[in-house]
Coordinates of C-alpha atoms in Angstrom, one line a residue:
Chain A
M1 CA 66.9 -33.9 -36.0
K2 CA 70.2 -34.8 -34.3
R3 CA 70.4 -38.2 -32.8
P4 CA 71.4 -37.1 -29.3
L5 CA 68.5 -34.7 -29.2
V6 CA 66.0 -37.5 -30.2
I7 CA 67.5 -39.7 -27.5
A8 CA 67.2 -36.9 -24.9
L9 CA 63.6 -36.2 -25.9
C10 CA 62.7 -39.9 -25.7
S11 CA 64.3 -40.2 -22.3
A12 CA 62.5 -37.2 -21.0
G13 CA 59.2 -38.7 -22.3
I14 CA 60.0 -41.9 -20.6
V15 CA 60.8 -40.2 -17.3
L16 CA 57.6 -38.1 -17.5
A17 CA 55.5 -41.2 -18.2
W18 CA 57.2 -43.0 -15.3
L19 CA 56.6 -40.0 -13.0
D20 CA 53.0 -39.9 -14.1
H21 CA 52.5 -43.5 -13.4
Q22 CA 54.2 -43.1 -10.0
S23 CA 51.8 -40.3 -9.2
Y24 CA 48.8 -42.5 -10.3
A25 CA 50.1 -45.5 -8.3
A26 CA 50.6 -43.3 -5.2
G27 CA 47.2 -41.8 -5.6
Q28 CA 45.6 -45.2 -5.9
A29 CA 47.4 -46.6 -2.9
R30 CA 46.4 -43.5 -0.8
A31 CA 42.7 -43.8 -1.9
R32 CA 42.7 -47.6 -1.2
E33 CA 44.2 -47.1 2.2
R34 CA 41.5 -44.7 3.1
I35 CA 38.8 -47.0 1.7
D36 CA 40.1 -49.8 4.0
R37 CA 40.6 -47.6 7.0
Y38 CA 37.0 -46.3 7.0
S39 CA 35.5 -49.6 5.6
L40 CA 34.0 -47.6 2.8
G41 CA 33.9 -50.6 0.6
E42 CA 31.1 -52.1 2.8
R43 CA 28.8 -49.2 2.0
Y44 CA 30.0 -48.2 -1.5
P45 CA 30.9 -51.4 -3.3
E46 CA 31.5 -49.5 -6.6
L47 CA 34.0 -47.1 -5.0
D48 CA 37.1 -49.2 -5.6
A49 CA 36.3 -49.7 -9.3
E50 CA 35.5 -46.0 -9.7
I51 CA 38.8 -45.0 -8.0
R52 CA 40.7 -47.3 -10.4
R53 CA 39.1 -45.6 -13.4
R54 CA 40.3 -42.2 -12.2
Y55 CA 43.7 -41.5 -13.5
D56 CA 43.9 -38.2 -11.7
P57 CA 44.9 -38.9 -8.1
V58 CA 43.2 -35.7 -6.9
A59 CA 39.9 -36.9 -8.4
A60 CA 40.4 -40.2 -6.7
D61 CA 41.0 -38.5 -3.4
L62 CA 37.9 -36.4 -3.9
K63 CA 35.8 -39.5 -4.6
V64 CA 36.9 -40.9 -1.2
A65 CA 36.2 -37.6 0.5
Q66 CA 32.6 -37.5 -0.9
A67 CA 32.0 -41.0 0.4
L68 CA 33.3 -40.0 3.9
L69 CA 31.0 -37.0 3.8
N70 CA 28.0 -39.1 2.7
D71 CA 28.7 -41.4 5.6
E72 CA 28.2 -38.4 7.9
L73 CA 25.2 -37.0 6.1
D74 CA 23.3 -40.2 6.6
R75 CA 24.5 -42.2 9.5
S76 CA 21.7 -44.7 9.4
W77 CA 24.3 -47.3 8.4
I78 CA 25.8 -47.1 11.9
G79 CA 22.5 -48.3 13.3
R80 CA 22.8 -51.5 11.4
L81 CA 26.2 -52.4 12.8
P82 CA 26.8 -54.6 15.9
E83 CA 26.8 -52.6 19.1
E84 CA 30.5 -52.4 19.7
R85 CA 31.4 -51.6 16.1
A86 CA 28.6 -49.0 16.0
R87 CA 30.1 -47.3 19.1
L88 CA 33.5 -47.1 17.4
E89 CA 32.1 -45.8 14.2
L90 CA 30.2 -43.1 16.1
E91 CA 33.4 -42.1 17.8
R92 CA 35.0 -41.8 14.4
S93 CA 32.4 -39.4 13.0
A94 CA 34.6 -36.4 13.8
T95 CA 37.7 -38.0 12.2
R96 CA 35.7 -38.8 9.0
L97 CA 34.7 -35.2 8.7
E98 CA 38.2 -33.9 9.4
E99 CA 39.6 -36.3 6.8
A100 CA 37.0 -35.2 4.2
A101 CA 37.7 -31.5 4.9
A102 CA 41.4 -32.1 4.7
I103 CA 41.2 -33.8 1.4
G104 CA 39.0 -30.9 0.1
R105 CA 41.4 -28.3 1.4
E106 CA 44.4 -30.0 -0.2
A107 CA 42.6 -30.8 -3.5
W108 CA 41.1 -27.4 -4.1
P109 CA 44.2 -25.4 -4.8
L110 CA 45.4 -28.2 -7.2
R111 CA 42.1 -28.2 -9.0
P112 CA 40.4 -24.8 -8.6
A113 CA 37.7 -25.6 -11.1
S114 CA 36.6 -28.7 -9.3
W115 CA 33.2 -28.2 -7.5
Q116 CA 33.7 -31.4 -5.5
A117 CA 36.7 -30.0 -3.6
P118 CA 34.9 -26.9 -2.2
M119 CA 31.8 -29.0 -1.7
V120 CA 33.5 -31.6 0.6
L121 CA 35.5 -28.9 2.3
G122 CA 32.5 -26.6 3.0
G123 CA 30.2 -29.5 3.8
A124 CA 32.5 -31.3 6.2
T125 CA 33.5 -28.1 7.9
Y126 CA 29.8 -27.1 8.3
L127 CA 28.8 -30.5 9.7
S128 CA 31.7 -30.7 12.0
R129 CA 31.2 -27.3 13.5
F130 CA 27.4 -27.7 13.7
R131 CA 27.7 -31.0 15.6
D132 CA 30.5 -29.8 17.9
R133 CA 28.5 -26.6 18.6
D134 CA 31.8 -24.9 17.7
P135 CA 31.7 -21.2 18.6
R136 CA 33.1 -20.4 15.2
F137 CA 30.1 -22.0 13.6
L138 CA 28.2 -18.7 13.2
A139 CA 30.9 -16.1 13.9
D140 CA 33.3 -17.6 11.3
R141 CA 30.7 -18.9 8.9
E142 CA 33.0 -18.1 5.9
G143 CA 34.8 -21.4 6.7
W144 CA 31.9 -23.4 5.3
E145 CA 29.8 -20.7 3.6
Q146 CA 32.5 -19.6 1.1
P147 CA 33.5 -23.1 -0.1
L148 CA 29.9 -24.1 -0.5
S149 CA 29.0 -20.9 -2.4
A150 CA 32.1 -21.4 -4.6
A151 CA 30.9 -25.0 -5.3
L152 CA 27.5 -23.6 -6.2
D153 CA 29.0 -21.0 -8.5
L154 CA 31.2 -23.7 -10.2
A155 CA 28.4 -26.2 -10.7
P156 CA 25.0 -24.5 -10.4
A157 CA 23.3 -27.5 -11.9
Q158 CA 24.6 -29.9 -9.3
T159 CA 22.2 -30.6 -6.4
G160 CA 24.9 -31.2 -3.8
P161 CA 26.2 -27.7 -3.1
T162 CA 22.7 -26.2 -3.4
R163 CA 21.3 -28.7 -1.0
F164 CA 24.0 -28.3 1.5
L165 CA 24.0 -24.5 1.5
A166 CA 20.2 -24.4 1.7
A167 CA 20.2 -26.9 4.6
A168 CA 22.8 -24.9 6.4
Y169 CA 20.9 -21.6 6.1
L170 CA 17.6 -23.2 7.1
G171 CA 19.2 -24.8 10.1
N172 CA 20.4 -21.4 11.2
W173 CA 17.5 -19.3 10.1
A174 CA 17.2 -17.3 13.3
S175 CA 20.7 -16.0 13.0
L176 CA 20.4 -15.0 9.3
D177 CA 20.2 -11.3 8.4
A178 CA 17.5 -10.1 5.9
E179 CA 20.0 -10.3 3.0
R180 CA 20.9 -13.9 3.7
R181 CA 17.3 -14.9 4.2
A182 CA 16.5 -13.5 0.8
T183 CA 19.4 -15.5 -0.6
T184 CA 18.1 -18.6 1.0
V185 CA 14.7 -18.1 -0.5
D186 CA 16.3 -17.8 -4.0
L187 CA 18.4 -20.8 -3.2
L188 CA 15.4 -22.9 -2.2
G189 CA 13.6 -21.9 -5.4
R190 CA 16.4 -23.7 -7.2
A191 CA 17.1 -26.5 -4.7
F192 CA 13.5 -27.5 -4.6
E193 CA 13.5 -28.4 -8.3
D194 CA 15.3 -31.6 -7.1
R195 CA 12.8 -34.0 -5.6
Q196 CA 15.1 -35.5 -3.0
T197 CA 16.2 -32.1 -1.8
F198 CA 12.6 -31.0 -1.6
Q199 CA 11.7 -34.0 0.5
L200 CA 14.7 -33.4 2.8
L201 CA 14.2 -29.7 3.3
I202 CA 10.5 -28.8 2.9
R203 CA 9.6 -29.4 6.6
D204 CA 12.4 -27.1 7.7
W205 CA 11.3 -24.4 5.3
L206 CA 7.7 -24.6 6.3
R207 CA 8.8 -24.3 9.9
V208 CA 10.7 -21.0 9.3
A209 CA 8.9 -19.5 6.4
P210 CA 7.9 -15.9 7.2
S211 CA 4.2 -16.5 6.3
R212 CA 1.9 -19.2 4.9
S213 CA 1.7 -17.4 1.6
R214 CA 5.5 -17.0 1.3
A215 CA 6.0 -20.6 2.3
L216 CA 4.3 -21.7 -1.0
E217 CA 6.1 -19.2 -3.2
V218 CA 9.2 -21.3 -3.6
I219 CA 7.4 -24.5 -4.4
P220 CA 8.3 -25.7 -7.9
E221 CA 5.5 -26.1 -10.5
R222 CA 5.8 -29.9 -10.2
P223 CA 2.9 -32.2 -9.3
W224 CA 5.2 -34.3 -7.1
A225 CA 6.0 -31.3 -4.9
W226 CA 2.3 -30.4 -4.4
Q227 CA 1.6 -34.1 -3.7
I228 CA 4.2 -34.2 -1.0
L229 CA 2.8 -31.0 0.5
Q230 CA -0.7 -32.5 0.5
Q231 CA 0.6 -35.3 2.6
H232 CA 2.3 -32.9 4.9
F233 CA -0.7 -30.6 5.4
S234 CA -3.0 -33.6 5.8
T235 CA -0.8 -34.9 8.6
A236 CA -0.8 -31.4 10.2
N237 CA -4.6 -31.1 9.8
D238 CA -3.9 -27.8 8.0
W239 CA -6.9 -28.0 5.7
E240 CA -6.5 -24.5 4.3
L241 CA -3.1 -25.2 2.9
Y242 CA -4.1 -28.7 2.0
V243 CA -6.8 -27.3 -0.3
R244 CA -4.3 -24.9 -1.9
A245 CA -1.8 -27.7 -2.4
R246 CA -4.5 -29.9 -3.9
R247 CA -5.5 -27.2 -6.4
R248 CA -2.0 -26.6 -7.5
W249 CA -1.5 -30.3 -7.8
Y250 CA -4.3 -30.5 -10.3
E251 CA -3.0 -27.6 -12.3
T252 CA 0.6 -28.8 -12.4
L253 CA -0.4 -32.4 -13.1
A254 CA -2.2 -31.4 -16.3
T255 CA 0.8 -29.6 -17.6
D256 CA 3.2 -32.3 -16.5
L257 CA 1.1 -35.0 -18.2
D258 CA 1.1 -33.1 -21.5
L259 CA 4.9 -32.9 -21.4
A260 CA 5.3 -36.5 -20.3
L261 CA 3.1 -37.8 -23.0
D262 CA 4.9 -35.8 -25.6
E263 CA 8.1 -37.4 -24.4
V264 CA 6.5 -40.9 -24.5
A265 CA 5.4 -40.2 -28.1
R266 CA 9.0 -39.4 -29.0
Q267 CA 10.1 -42.7 -27.3
L268 CA 7.6 -44.6 -29.4
D269 CA 8.8 -42.9 -32.5
G270 CA 12.3 -43.9 -31.6
G271 CA 11.2 -47.5 -31.3
E272 CA 11.5 -47.7 -27.5
Q273 CA 8.2 -49.6 -27.1
R274 CA 8.9 -51.4 -23.8
Q275 CA 10.0 -48.3 -21.9
A276 CA 7.2 -46.2 -23.4
R277 CA 4.6 -48.9 -22.5
S278 CA 5.8 -49.1 -18.9
R279 CA 5.8 -45.3 -18.6
L280 CA 2.3 -45.0 -20.0
L281 CA 0.9 -47.5 -17.5
T282 CA 2.6 -45.6 -14.7
L283 CA 1.2 -42.3 -15.9
A284 CA -2.3 -43.8 -16.2
Q285 CA -2.3 -44.9 -12.5
G286 CA -1.5 -41.3 -11.3
I287 CA -4.4 -39.6 -13.1
P288 CA -7.4 -38.6 -11.0
R289 CA -10.8 -39.5 -12.6
S290 CA -12.1 -36.2 -13.7
V291 CA -13.4 -34.7 -17.0
D292 CA -10.4 -32.4 -17.0
F293 CA -8.1 -35.4 -17.4
V294 CA -10.0 -37.3 -20.0
P295 CA -7.8 -35.9 -22.8
S296 CA -4.7 -37.3 -21.0
L297 CA -6.2 -40.7 -20.5
R298 CA -7.5 -40.8 -24.1
R299 CA -4.0 -40.0 -25.3
I300 CA -2.6 -42.8 -23.1
I301 CA -5.0 -45.3 -24.6
E302 CA -4.1 -44.2 -28.1
L303 CA -0.4 -44.4 -27.5
L304 CA -0.2 -47.6 -25.4
P305 CA 1.4 -50.4 -27.5
P306 CA -0.5 -53.7 -27.3
G307 CA 0.2 -56.2 -24.7
P308 CA -1.0 -57.6 -21.3
V309 CA -1.4 -55.3 -18.3
G310 CA -0.9 -56.1 -14.7
S311 CA -3.7 -56.0 -12.2
P312 CA -3.1 -52.5 -10.8
S313 CA -3.2 -51.0 -14.3
A314 CA -6.3 -53.2 -15.1
E315 CA -8.0 -51.8 -12.0
T316 CA -7.2 -48.3 -13.0
F317 CA -8.7 -48.8 -16.5
A318 CA -11.7 -50.6 -15.1
G319 CA -12.3 -47.6 -12.7
W320 CA -12.2 -45.2 -15.7
L321 CA -14.5 -47.3 -17.7
D322 CA -17.1 -47.5 -14.9
W323 CA -16.8 -43.8 -14.4
S324 CA -17.3 -43.2 -18.1
F325 CA -20.6 -45.3 -18.1
D326 CA -22.1 -42.9 -15.7
L327 CA -21.4 -40.0 -18.0
C328 CA -22.7 -41.9 -21.0
L329 CA -26.0 -42.2 -19.1
R330 CA -26.1 -38.4 -19.1
D331 CA -25.4 -38.2 -22.8
K332 CA -21.8 -37.0 -22.1
C333 CA -19.8 -40.1 -23.0
P334 CA -16.1 -39.0 -22.4
F335 CA -14.6 -41.7 -24.7
D336 CA -15.5 -42.5 -28.3
A337 CA -16.3 -46.1 -29.5
A338 CA -12.6 -47.0 -30.2
A339 CA -11.4 -45.7 -26.8
T340 CA -14.2 -47.4 -24.9
S341 CA -13.4 -50.7 -26.7
R342 CA -9.7 -50.4 -25.8
L343 CA -10.5 -49.4 -22.2
A344 CA -12.7 -52.5 -21.8
R345 CA -9.9 -54.8 -23.1
L346 CA -7.3 -53.1 -20.9
A347 CA -9.6 -53.4 -17.9
G348 CA -9.3 -57.2 -17.9
D349 CA -12.0 -59.3 -16.2
L350 CA -15.1 -57.1 -16.0
P351 CA -18.5 -58.1 -14.8
A352 CA -20.8 -59.2 -17.6
D353 CA -23.0 -56.1 -17.4
Q354 CA -20.0 -53.8 -17.9
R355 CA -18.7 -55.9 -20.8
A356 CA -22.1 -55.7 -22.5
L357 CA -22.3 -52.0 -21.8
A358 CA -18.8 -51.3 -23.2
A359 CA -19.6 -53.3 -26.3
L360 CA -22.9 -51.4 -26.7
I361 CA -21.1 -48.0 -26.4
A362 CA -18.3 -49.2 -28.7
G363 CA -21.0 -49.8 -31.3
D364 CA -20.8 -53.6 -31.2
L365 CA -24.4 -54.5 -30.6
P366 CA -24.2 -58.1 -31.6
R367 CA -21.4 -58.7 -29.1
A368 CA -23.4 -56.8 -26.4
E369 CA -26.4 -58.9 -27.0
L370 CA -24.4 -62.1 -27.0
I371 CA -23.1 -61.2 -23.5
E372 CA -26.6 -60.3 -22.5
R373 CA -28.1 -63.6 -23.6
R374 CA -25.4 -65.5 -21.8
F375 CA -25.4 -63.6 -18.5
A376 CA -28.4 -61.4 -18.0
T377 CA -31.1 -63.3 -16.1
G378 CA -33.9 -60.8 -16.1
P379 CA -34.2 -57.3 -14.6
H380 CA -31.4 -56.4 -12.3
E381 CA -30.0 -53.2 -10.8
D382 CA -26.6 -53.8 -12.4
W383 CA -28.0 -54.3 -15.9
A384 CA -30.3 -51.2 -15.8
P385 CA -27.8 -48.8 -17.5
Y386 CA -27.2 -51.3 -20.3
H387 CA -31.0 -51.8 -21.0
L388 CA -31.6 -48.1 -20.9
L389 CA -28.8 -47.2 -23.3
K390 CA -29.7 -50.2 -25.5
A391 CA -33.3 -49.0 -25.7
E392 CA -32.2 -45.6 -26.7
H393 CA -29.9 -47.1 -29.3
Q394 CA -32.8 -49.2 -30.7
T395 CA -35.1 -46.1 -30.6
R396 CA -32.6 -44.2 -32.7
A397 CA -32.4 -47.1 -35.2
H398 CA -36.2 -47.1 -35.2
R399 CA -36.4 -50.6 -33.8
L400 CA -39.2 -49.6 -31.6
E401 CA -40.5 -53.0 -30.5
A402 CA -37.0 -54.1 -29.5
A403 CA -36.6 -50.8 -27.6
E404 CA -39.8 -51.5 -25.8
S405 CA -38.6 -54.9 -24.9
S406 CA -35.3 -53.5 -23.6
L407 CA -37.1 -50.9 -21.4
A408 CA -39.2 -53.8 -20.0
N409 CA -36.0 -55.3 -18.7
V410 CA -35.2 -52.2 -16.7
V411 CA -35.5 -53.0 -13.0
S412 CA -38.4 -51.4 -11.2
S413 CA -36.2 -49.3 -8.8
W414 CA -34.9 -47.4 -11.9
R415 CA -38.5 -46.6 -13.1
E416 CA -38.7 -43.8 -10.5
R417 CA -35.6 -42.1 -12.0
P418 CA -35.8 -39.4 -14.6
R419 CA -33.2 -41.2 -16.8
Y420 CA -35.8 -44.0 -17.4
W421 CA -38.5 -41.6 -18.3
I422 CA -36.2 -39.8 -20.7
A423 CA -35.7 -43.1 -22.6
V424 CA -39.5 -43.7 -22.5
H425 CA -40.1 -40.2 -23.8
A426 CA -37.7 -40.7 -26.7
L427 CA -39.5 -44.0 -27.6
A428 CA -42.9 -42.3 -27.5
A429 CA -41.7 -39.5 -29.7
A430 CA -40.2 -41.9 -32.2
G431 CA -43.5 -43.9 -32.3
D432 CA -45.6 -40.7 -32.6
D433 CA -47.5 -41.9 -29.5
S434 CA -48.9 -38.5 -28.4
E435 CA -50.8 -40.0 -25.4
R436 CA -47.7 -41.7 -24.0
L437 CA -45.7 -38.6 -24.8
A438 CA -48.0 -36.5 -22.7
R439 CA -47.8 -39.0 -19.9
T440 CA -44.0 -39.2 -19.9
E441 CA -43.8 -35.4 -20.0
S442 CA -46.0 -35.2 -17.0
E443 CA -43.9 -37.9 -15.3
L444 CA -40.7 -36.0 -16.1
E445 CA -42.2 -32.8 -14.8
R446 CA -43.2 -34.5 -11.6
L447 CA -39.7 -35.7 -11.0
R448 CA -38.1 -32.2 -11.5
R449 CA -36.9 -30.4 -8.4
T450 CA -35.3 -27.3 -7.2
S451 CA -34.1 -28.9 -4.0
W452 CA -33.2 -32.4 -2.8
A453 CA -33.4 -33.8 0.7
A454 CA -30.4 -35.2 2.6
S455 CA -31.9 -38.7 2.3
A456 CA -31.7 -38.6 -1.5
W457 CA -27.9 -39.1 -1.4
T458 CA -26.6 -42.6 -2.1
R459 CA -23.5 -43.8 -0.2
R460 CA -20.6 -45.0 -2.2
E461 CA -17.2 -46.4 -1.2
D462 CA -15.4 -43.0 -1.4
G463 CA -18.3 -40.6 -0.8
F464 CA -21.9 -39.8 -1.7
E465 CA -23.7 -39.4 -5.0
L466 CA -26.9 -37.6 -5.9
E467 CA -28.8 -37.7 -9.2
I468 CA -30.5 -34.4 -9.9
W469 CA -33.1 -33.4 -12.5
P470 CA -33.4 -29.7 -12.0
S471 CA -36.6 -27.7 -12.9
T472 CA -34.5 -25.3 -14.8
A473 CA -30.8 -24.5 -15.5
A474 CA -29.3 -22.8 -12.5
A475 CA -26.3 -20.6 -11.8
G476 CA -25.2 -22.8 -9.0
L477 CA -26.3 -24.7 -5.9
S478 CA -26.0 -24.7 -2.2
L479 CA -25.1 -27.9 -0.4
E480 CA -25.6 -28.5 3.3
I481 CA -22.9 -30.3 5.2
T482 CA -24.4 -32.0 8.2
G483 CA -21.8 -34.4 9.5
A484 CA -18.2 -33.5 9.1
A485 CA -15.4 -35.1 11.1
P486 CA -14.7 -33.1 14.3
G487 CA -11.1 -32.2 13.4
G488 CA -12.2 -30.9 10.0
S489 CA -11.8 -32.6 6.6
V490 CA -11.6 -32.0 2.9
A491 CA -14.0 -33.2 0.3
E492 CA -14.1 -32.7 -3.5
I493 CA -17.4 -31.9 -5.1
F494 CA -18.0 -33.0 -8.7
L495 CA -20.8 -32.4 -11.2
N496 CA -21.0 -34.8 -14.0
G497 CA -17.4 -35.9 -13.4
K498 CA -16.0 -32.3 -13.4
L499 CA -14.4 -30.9 -10.3
L500 CA -16.4 -28.0 -9.0
E501 CA -15.0 -27.4 -5.6
I502 CA -12.4 -28.6 -3.1
H503 CA -14.1 -27.9 0.2
R504 CA -12.7 -27.9 3.7
T505 CA -14.9 -28.2 6.6
A506 CA -13.8 -26.6 9.8
R507 CA -17.0 -27.3 11.7
S508 CA -19.4 -30.2 11.9
S509 CA -22.0 -28.4 9.8
G510 CA -22.3 -25.6 7.3
I511 CA -23.4 -24.6 3.8
V512 CA -21.3 -24.8 0.7
R513 CA -22.3 -22.4 -2.0
I514 CA -21.1 -23.4 -5.4
E515 CA -21.4 -21.0 -8.3
A516 CA -21.2 -23.0 -11.5
P517 CA -23.7 -23.5 -14.3
I518 CA -26.1 -26.4 -13.5
P519 CA -27.6 -27.8 -16.7
S520 CA -31.3 -28.6 -16.9
G521 CA -30.7 -32.3 -17.9
V522 CA -30.0 -35.2 -15.6
S523 CA -26.8 -34.5 -13.7
R524 CA -24.9 -36.4 -11.0
L525 CA -23.5 -34.5 -8.0
A526 CA -20.7 -36.4 -6.2
V527 CA -19.0 -35.7 -2.9
R528 CA -15.7 -37.6 -2.6
F529 CA -13.8 -37.8 0.7
Q530 CA -10.3 -36.5 0.3
T531 CA -8.7 -36.4 3.6
G532 CA -9.4 -35.9 7.3
G533 CA -12.4 -38.2 7.6
S534 CA -15.9 -38.5 6.2
V535 CA -18.4 -35.7 5.4
H536 CA -22.1 -36.2 5.3
P537 CA -23.8 -34.1 2.6
G538 CA -27.3 -32.8 3.4
A539 CA -30.0 -30.9 1.5
V540 CA -29.2 -29.4 -1.9
Q541 CA -30.9 -26.3 -3.2
L542 CA -30.5 -24.7 -6.6
L543 CA -29.4 -21.0 -6.5
Chain B
M1 CA 55.0 -0.9 -10.4
S2 CA 52.4 -1.1 -13.2
A3 CA 49.0 -2.5 -12.4
L4 CA 49.6 -5.4 -14.8
R5 CA 52.9 -6.3 -13.1
E6 CA 51.1 -6.2 -9.7
L7 CA 48.5 -8.6 -11.0
A8 CA 51.2 -10.9 -12.4
E9 CA 52.9 -11.0 -8.9
L10 CA 49.6 -11.7 -7.2
L11 CA 48.9 -14.6 -9.6
A12 CA 52.4 -16.0 -8.9
S13 CA 51.8 -15.8 -5.1
D14 CA 50.6 -18.8 -3.2
R15 CA 47.3 -17.0 -2.5
Y16 CA 45.9 -17.7 -5.9
S17 CA 45.5 -21.0 -7.8
R18 CA 44.2 -21.2 -11.3
Q19 CA 43.2 -23.9 -13.7
T20 CA 42.5 -23.7 -17.5
L21 CA 40.0 -26.2 -18.7
S22 CA 40.0 -28.1 -22.0
D23 CA 37.7 -25.6 -23.7
G24 CA 39.9 -22.7 -22.8
T25 CA 37.8 -21.3 -20.0
G26 CA 39.1 -21.4 -16.5
V27 CA 38.9 -20.6 -12.8
V28 CA 41.0 -18.6 -10.4
L29 CA 40.7 -19.5 -6.7
D30 CA 41.6 -17.0 -4.0
L31 CA 42.7 -19.3 -1.2
H32 CA 42.4 -16.7 1.5
S33 CA 38.8 -15.7 0.8
M34 CA 37.9 -19.0 -0.8
R35 CA 36.2 -17.2 -3.6
V36 CA 36.4 -18.3 -7.2
L37 CA 36.4 -16.3 -10.4
S38 CA 35.3 -18.1 -13.5
L39 CA 36.6 -16.7 -16.8
N40 CA 35.7 -17.3 -20.4
R41 CA 38.3 -18.2 -23.0
T42 CA 39.3 -14.6 -23.6
G43 CA 39.6 -13.9 -19.9
M44 CA 41.7 -16.9 -19.3
F45 CA 43.9 -16.1 -22.3
V46 CA 44.5 -12.6 -21.0
L47 CA 45.2 -13.9 -17.4
E48 CA 47.8 -16.3 -18.7
E49 CA 49.4 -13.6 -20.8
I50 CA 49.6 -11.4 -17.7
A51 CA 51.0 -14.2 -15.6
G52 CA 53.5 -14.9 -18.5
G53 CA 54.9 -11.4 -18.3
A54 CA 52.8 -9.3 -20.8
G55 CA 53.4 -6.1 -18.9
D56 CA 51.6 -3.5 -20.8
F57 CA 48.2 -2.8 -22.2
D58 CA 49.3 -2.4 -25.8
T59 CA 51.0 -5.8 -25.9
L60 CA 47.9 -7.5 -24.5
E61 CA 45.6 -5.7 -27.0
R62 CA 47.8 -6.7 -29.9
R63 CA 47.8 -10.4 -28.7
L64 CA 44.0 -10.3 -28.5
V65 CA 43.7 -8.9 -32.0
E66 CA 46.1 -11.6 -33.3
V67 CA 44.6 -14.6 -31.5
F68 CA 40.9 -13.9 -31.5
E69 CA 40.8 -11.9 -34.8
V70 CA 38.8 -9.0 -33.4
D71 CA 38.9 -5.3 -34.3
R72 CA 41.2 -3.2 -32.3
D73 CA 38.3 -1.2 -30.9
V74 CA 36.6 -4.3 -29.7
A75 CA 39.8 -5.7 -28.2
D76 CA 40.4 -2.3 -26.4
S77 CA 37.0 -2.2 -24.9
D78 CA 36.9 -5.9 -23.9
L79 CA 40.4 -5.6 -22.4
R80 CA 39.5 -2.6 -20.3
D81 CA 36.4 -4.4 -18.9
L82 CA 38.3 -7.5 -18.2
L83 CA 41.2 -5.8 -16.4
A84 CA 38.7 -3.9 -14.3
Q85 CA 37.0 -7.2 -13.4
L86 CA 40.4 -8.9 -12.6
D87 CA 41.4 -5.9 -10.5
R88 CA 38.2 -6.0 -8.5
H89 CA 38.2 -9.8 -7.9
L90 CA 41.9 -10.6 -7.5
R91 CA 43.4 -7.6 -5.8
P92 CA 43.1 -8.2 -2.0
P93 CA 41.8 -5.3 0.0
E94 CA 45.2 -4.8 1.7
A95 CA 46.8 -4.3 -1.7
L96 CA 44.5 -1.5 -2.7

């Protein structure tokens, strides 16, 4: 190559680099001037560093414009300023929006593929006209609608444009034609996938939704969405929709948990023990105690890496353990020996009777008896489940004298319960004691019922429980509600830990008819208060 | 004036702005209507060829066959679809 040509090319390169740097420096200076003018550094401390990293001056401008728009989207920062400064900043609201719109307007032709440019242009124009009650607001909606739609087309996965457009349409629902309303519903379907957008817009949507059924059609299949709705409907005393939201929450939670646990398993495979552990403990705390969620909790216990747990998690595991004991008394232990043993360790400081019971169920009889020797001081209500299950364990092992001795330790108040007589019956059968067998059969027959009085219910912290020993298996039961809160309420009805019904009471009394197989063995019916105040269950009748 | 030359003039006007992205796709912005048209690599290539002065269909078709190594039939069909789309999106109502 000829030398003069090389020199010319080098010179051109140097000039271009100098021009490029000049453009960068000018862009940086412009952005900084705006950051100072609007005190953006006070609210966005990272902004200056972010601007410095952006070599493209247009991108730097847009970053500042987004901060200006954010300032106007959430003006709570003004409330934290001294009075005089707050007044000045409020007066500058319109200027901030004009500046953001101007930056977007200038930047967009220079970077047509940028979604941020139309987003700030459309967003700032919308807010400005909306606040000023500008007559062009609806008549010339293209001024904000087109840029926001363009931003949405350019970046469908970004929440900003979707959120803005959906908020704008919802805010002007009355003026929208049928086509735009249908577009809004589609938009909401997408926008609501984002939790923050959902929280921001759900109330507006529920206010304008054409019907109660349509209102729920756009709710994403996410447990957090249905949980937010439960809170909303509970506050609004809308029990019908609360019940629907609660049901959908249960359904989506099961699916969500499966996915989350698969993800945690992958984290563990990748060696991310600490993150996985923390995630598992969080997941455990969000699971309702029900037979339907036992597989999820069992999987959490299996996956959870060893280590100490904090008190909220320990309480969660203790609650599950206590709940599982009740099912074990009905021959329906939800957790195997290993899971029960792990649950007991995770539950932390448990009462001695529960530690002994957990050791017994986990198959560690010597440990159970050690705890018993140290802490059991004769027949006591709390120790009755332990002695009963221990007697059955000894009966199965044909240690009949030991079983007899365990049954003798069962407190007298439990001797009127079918569960006690079932254990005595098993012992009599194992010992071929036909006379005792006949007596216990007669006793068990005497205790069988087809109906139970309201007084048979036992009050618990979160509801009522009733032990039933039906004369025969039944296709369902009817439950009388005698004292519901005047404003209505919602209660969940469980049989042996499985959710049968989410019931709303509109009046102070009524009959709940539950069609679900009722086994002939000992079962526990539970009514748990959910929201809206307490419910008093009354008489129960088999169907 | 041929339709392609009209498109080239429109693209050169200050009504439209376009940007080709690093992967070859791109966006054309109509500053009057504030609508955007997103184009894939082929679309953006054709648009730049038109803007660069490729004034007839055969030239564009030949360039597509050369650059994208497609059959002539495929290039012909794709080009017709694309030009119809460009015409629909870029030609302002007053120019029709």
